[in-house]
Amino acid sequence: MSLRFAVLTLLDIEPGSGYDLKRRFERSVSYFWSASHQQMYRELHKLHAEGLLDCMEEAQEGRPDKKVYSLTDSGRRALAEWAAKPAAAQKIREPFLIQLFAGHHLSDAQLRAEVERHLQEHRDMLATYEAQNQRFYNRPVEQQERLWLAHQPLLLGIETEKTWIRWAEQLLERLDDTSH
């Protein structure tokens, strides 16, 4: 259900084609919600069929016409109604933490390798988020002010990755202490 409203929100910020939406999704919503391109295109078609989106075709030089989607008044109402409802907090569902819970079945080398692998993934994600954050601050000030609230999930993502990295580094130190 949230993909539906992620699509509506992204098109509320600015109309666009399916390709535009996919790129915006990858640069914003993807750091806290995942969806395949096929899921997004299916959702676009459903929202259009339900009358929540308009679709205009724009001619392109040497390529097929581009479909540009925008919210209808019904789409804006549906988005506003959904945004006003309370959202339940999600519990962490991290397969690695279950693996770690059973980590006494692993050798020290296996455990260390897995922690180091996850640590690198989180360092890479932090670098991605920080690059996205820099792009936000490279925008004109009026865009930053208009989108400041939409920027907040990215800031939370940055802090989450920093916390994860700190935790994994401490875990590696503790593994070093116990293996000697």
PDB file of C-alpha atoms in Angstrom, residues 63-174:
ATOM      1  CA  ARG A  63      11.666   8.355 -29.926  1.00  0.00           C
ATOM      2  CA  PRO A  64       8.207   7.171 -28.910  1.00  0.00           C
ATOM      3  CA  ASP A  65       5.926   9.687 -27.215  1.00  0.00           C
ATOM      4  CA  LYS A  66       6.578  10.139 -23.515  1.00  0.00           C
ATOM      5  CA  LYS A  67       3.697   9.719 -21.034  1.00  0.00           C
ATOM      6  CA  VAL A  68       3.847  12.379 -18.327  1.00  0.00           C
ATOM      7  CA  TYR A  69       1.813  11.708 -15.192  1.00  0.00           C
ATOM      8  CA  SER A  70       0.452  14.238 -12.725  1.00  0.00           C
ATOM      9  CA  LEU A  71      -1.972  14.108  -9.820  1.00  0.00           C
ATOM     10  CA  THR A  72      -5.655  14.771 -10.309  1.00  0.00           C
ATOM     11  CA  ASP A  73      -7.686  16.506  -7.611  1.00  0.00           C
ATOM     12  CA  SER A  74      -8.823  13.018  -6.530  1.00  0.00           C
ATOM     13  CA  GLY A  75      -5.184  11.955  -6.316  1.00  0.00           C
ATOM     14  CA  ARG A  76      -4.329  14.932  -4.098  1.00  0.00           C
ATOM     15  CA  ARG A  77      -7.296  14.171  -1.830  1.00  0.00           C
ATOM     16  CA  ALA A  78      -6.330  10.493  -1.567  1.00  0.00           C
ATOM     17  CA  LEU A  79      -2.742  11.469  -0.724  1.00  0.00           C
ATOM     18  CA  ALA A  80      -3.866  14.001   1.894  1.00  0.00           C
ATOM     19  CA  GLU A  81      -6.247  11.476   3.496  1.00  0.00           C
ATOM     20  CA  TRP A  82      -3.542   8.818   3.639  1.00  0.00           C
ATOM     21  CA  ALA A  83      -0.924  11.256   5.017  1.00  0.00           C
ATOM     22  CA  ALA A  84      -3.301  12.228   7.840  1.00  0.00           C
ATOM     23  CA  LYS A  85      -3.598   8.617   9.093  1.00  0.00           C
ATOM     24  CA  PRO A  86      -1.238   7.368  11.799  1.00  0.00           C
ATOM     25  CA  ALA A  87       1.561   5.117  10.536  1.00  0.00           C
ATOM     26  CA  ALA A  88       2.653   2.126  12.609  1.00  0.00           C
ATOM     27  CA  ALA A  89       6.331   1.869  13.484  1.00  0.00           C
ATOM     28  CA  GLN A  90       8.075  -1.061  11.832  1.00  0.00           C
ATOM     29  CA  LYS A  91      10.152  -3.518  13.765  1.00  0.00           C
ATOM     30  CA  ILE A  92      13.627  -4.328  12.502  1.00  0.00           C
ATOM     31  CA  ARG A  93      13.663  -7.339  10.181  1.00  0.00           C
ATOM     32  CA  GLU A  94      17.314  -7.960   9.532  1.00  0.00           C
ATOM     33  CA  PRO A  95      18.308 -11.515   8.553  1.00  0.00           C
ATOM     34  CA  PHE A  96      21.926 -10.891   9.597  1.00  0.00           C
ATOM     35  CA  LEU A  97      20.844 -10.260  13.186  1.00  0.00           C
ATOM     36  CA  ILE A  98      19.178 -13.678  13.330  1.00  0.00           C
ATOM     37  CA  GLN A  99      22.360 -15.183  11.906  1.00  0.00           C
ATOM     38  CA  LEU A 100      24.371 -13.357  14.576  1.00  0.00           C
ATOM     39  CA  PHE A 101      21.971 -14.614  17.246  1.00  0.00           C
ATOM     40  CA  ALA A 102      23.019 -18.133  16.203  1.00  0.00           C
ATOM     41  CA  GLY A 103      26.632 -17.057  15.708  1.00  0.00           C
ATOM     42  CA  HIS A 104      27.987 -19.526  18.251  1.00  0.00           C
ATOM     43  CA  HIS A 105      27.684 -22.106  15.444  1.00  0.00           C
ATOM     44  CA  LEU A 106      30.214 -20.195  13.330  1.00  0.00           C
ATOM     45  CA  SER A 107      33.969 -20.191  13.577  1.00  0.00           C
ATOM     46  CA  ASP A 108      35.652 -16.948  14.594  1.00  0.00           C
ATOM     47  CA  ALA A 109      36.822 -16.494  10.985  1.00  0.00           C
ATOM     48  CA  GLN A 110      33.310 -17.042   9.562  1.00  0.00           C
ATOM     49  CA  LEU A 111      31.758 -14.659  12.070  1.00  0.00           C
ATOM     50  CA  ARG A 112      34.393 -11.989  11.496  1.00  0.00           C
ATOM     51  CA  ALA A 113      34.050 -12.287   7.698  1.00  0.00           C
ATOM     52  CA  GLU A 114      30.274 -11.887   7.882  1.00  0.00           C
ATOM     53  CA  VAL A 115      30.463  -8.874  10.215  1.00  0.00           C
ATOM     54  CA  GLU A 116      33.101  -7.274   7.982  1.00  0.00           C
ATOM     55  CA  ARG A 117      30.968  -7.890   4.886  1.00  0.00           C
ATOM     56  CA  HIS A 118      27.954  -6.199   6.478  1.00  0.00           C
ATOM     57  CA  LEU A 119      30.121  -3.394   7.802  1.00  0.00           C
ATOM     58  CA  GLN A 120      31.332  -2.688   4.252  1.00  0.00           C
ATOM     59  CA  GLU A 121      27.746  -2.752   2.916  1.00  0.00           C
ATOM     60  CA  HIS A 122      26.728  -0.175   5.520  1.00  0.00           C
ATOM     61  CA  ARG A 123      29.775   1.990   4.779  1.00  0.00           C
ATOM     62  CA  ASP A 124      28.830   1.894   1.091  1.00  0.00           C
ATOM     63  CA  MET A 125      25.223   2.802   1.909  1.00  0.00           C
ATOM     64  CA  LEU A 126      26.384   5.691   4.098  1.00  0.00           C
ATOM     65  CA  ALA A 127      28.527   6.986   1.225  1.00  0.00           C
ATOM     66  CA  THR A 128      25.505   6.776  -1.101  1.00  0.00           C
ATOM     67  CA  TYR A 129      23.284   8.605   1.380  1.00  0.00           C
ATOM     68  CA  GLU A 130      25.898  11.284   1.977  1.00  0.00           C
ATOM     69  CA  ALA A 131      26.209  11.844  -1.786  1.00  0.00           C
ATOM     70  CA  GLN A 132      22.412  12.170  -2.013  1.00  0.00           C
ATOM     71  CA  ASN A 133      22.504  14.565   0.911  1.00  0.00           C
ATOM     72  CA  GLN A 134      25.107  16.691  -0.842  1.00  0.00           C
ATOM     73  CA  ARG A 135      22.907  16.801  -3.963  1.00  0.00           C
ATOM     74  CA  PHE A 136      20.062  18.066  -1.768  1.00  0.00           C
ATOM     75  CA  TYR A 137      22.233  20.915  -0.477  1.00  0.00           C
ATOM     76  CA  ASN A 138      23.361  21.723  -4.022  1.00  0.00           C
ATOM     77  CA  ARG A 139      19.747  22.560  -4.909  1.00  0.00           C
ATOM     78  CA  PRO A 140      18.572  26.165  -4.893  1.00  0.00           C
ATOM     79  CA  VAL A 141      17.623  27.369  -1.405  1.00  0.00           C
ATOM     80  CA  GLU A 142      13.930  27.717  -2.319  1.00  0.00           C
ATOM     81  CA  GLN A 143      13.835  24.014  -3.314  1.00  0.00           C
ATOM     82  CA  GLN A 144      15.605  23.045  -0.084  1.00  0.00           C
ATOM     83  CA  GLU A 145      13.006  24.974   1.908  1.00  0.00           C
ATOM     84  CA  ARG A 146      10.110  23.444  -0.039  1.00  0.00           C
ATOM     85  CA  LEU A 147      11.475  19.899   0.309  1.00  0.00           C
ATOM     86  CA  TRP A 148      12.939  20.082   3.824  1.00  0.00           C
ATOM     87  CA  LEU A 149      10.411  17.624   5.239  1.00  0.00           C
ATOM     88  CA  ALA A 150      10.934  15.131   2.399  1.00  0.00           C
ATOM     89  CA  HIS A 151      14.672  15.375   3.207  1.00  0.00           C
ATOM     90  CA  GLN A 152      14.205  14.116   6.772  1.00  0.00           C
ATOM     91  CA  PRO A 153      14.060  10.358   5.961  1.00  0.00           C
ATOM     92  CA  LEU A 154      17.464  10.688   4.268  1.00  0.00           C
ATOM     93  CA  LEU A 155      18.907  12.317   7.383  1.00  0.00           C
ATOM     94  CA  LEU A 156      17.508   9.458   9.482  1.00  0.00           C
ATOM     95  CA  GLY A 157      19.066   6.989   7.028  1.00  0.00           C
ATOM     96  CA  ILE A 158      22.456   8.671   7.466  1.00  0.00           C
ATOM     97  CA  GLU A 159      22.223   8.482  11.248  1.00  0.00           C
ATOM     98  CA  THR A 160      21.045   4.857  11.089  1.00  0.00           C
ATOM     99  CA  GLU A 161      24.023   3.875   8.934  1.00  0.00           C
ATOM    100  CA  LYS A 162      26.443   5.697  11.253  1.00  0.00           C
ATOM    101  CA  THR A 163      24.959   3.850  14.229  1.00  0.00           C
ATOM    102  CA  TRP A 164      25.169   0.502  12.418  1.00  0.00           C
ATOM    103  CA  ILE A 165      28.807   1.138  11.486  1.00  0.00           C
ATOM    104  CA  ARG A 166      29.726   2.119  15.056  1.00  0.00           C
ATOM    105  CA  TRP A 167      27.983  -1.006  16.385  1.00  0.00           C
ATOM    106  CA  ALA A 168      29.720  -3.326  13.868  1.00  0.00           C
ATOM    107  CA  GLU A 169      33.140  -1.793  14.588  1.00  0.00           C
ATOM    108  CA  GLN A 170      32.599  -2.334  18.310  1.00  0.00           C
ATOM    109  CA  LEU A 171      31.490  -5.901  17.633  1.00  0.00           C
ATOM    110  CA  LEU A 172      34.688  -6.562  15.657  1.00  0.00           C
ATOM    111  CA  GLU A 173      36.756  -5.151  18.532  1.00  0.00           C
ATOM    112  CA  ARG A 174      34.946  -7.431  20.961  1.00  0.00           C
TER     113      ARG A 174
END
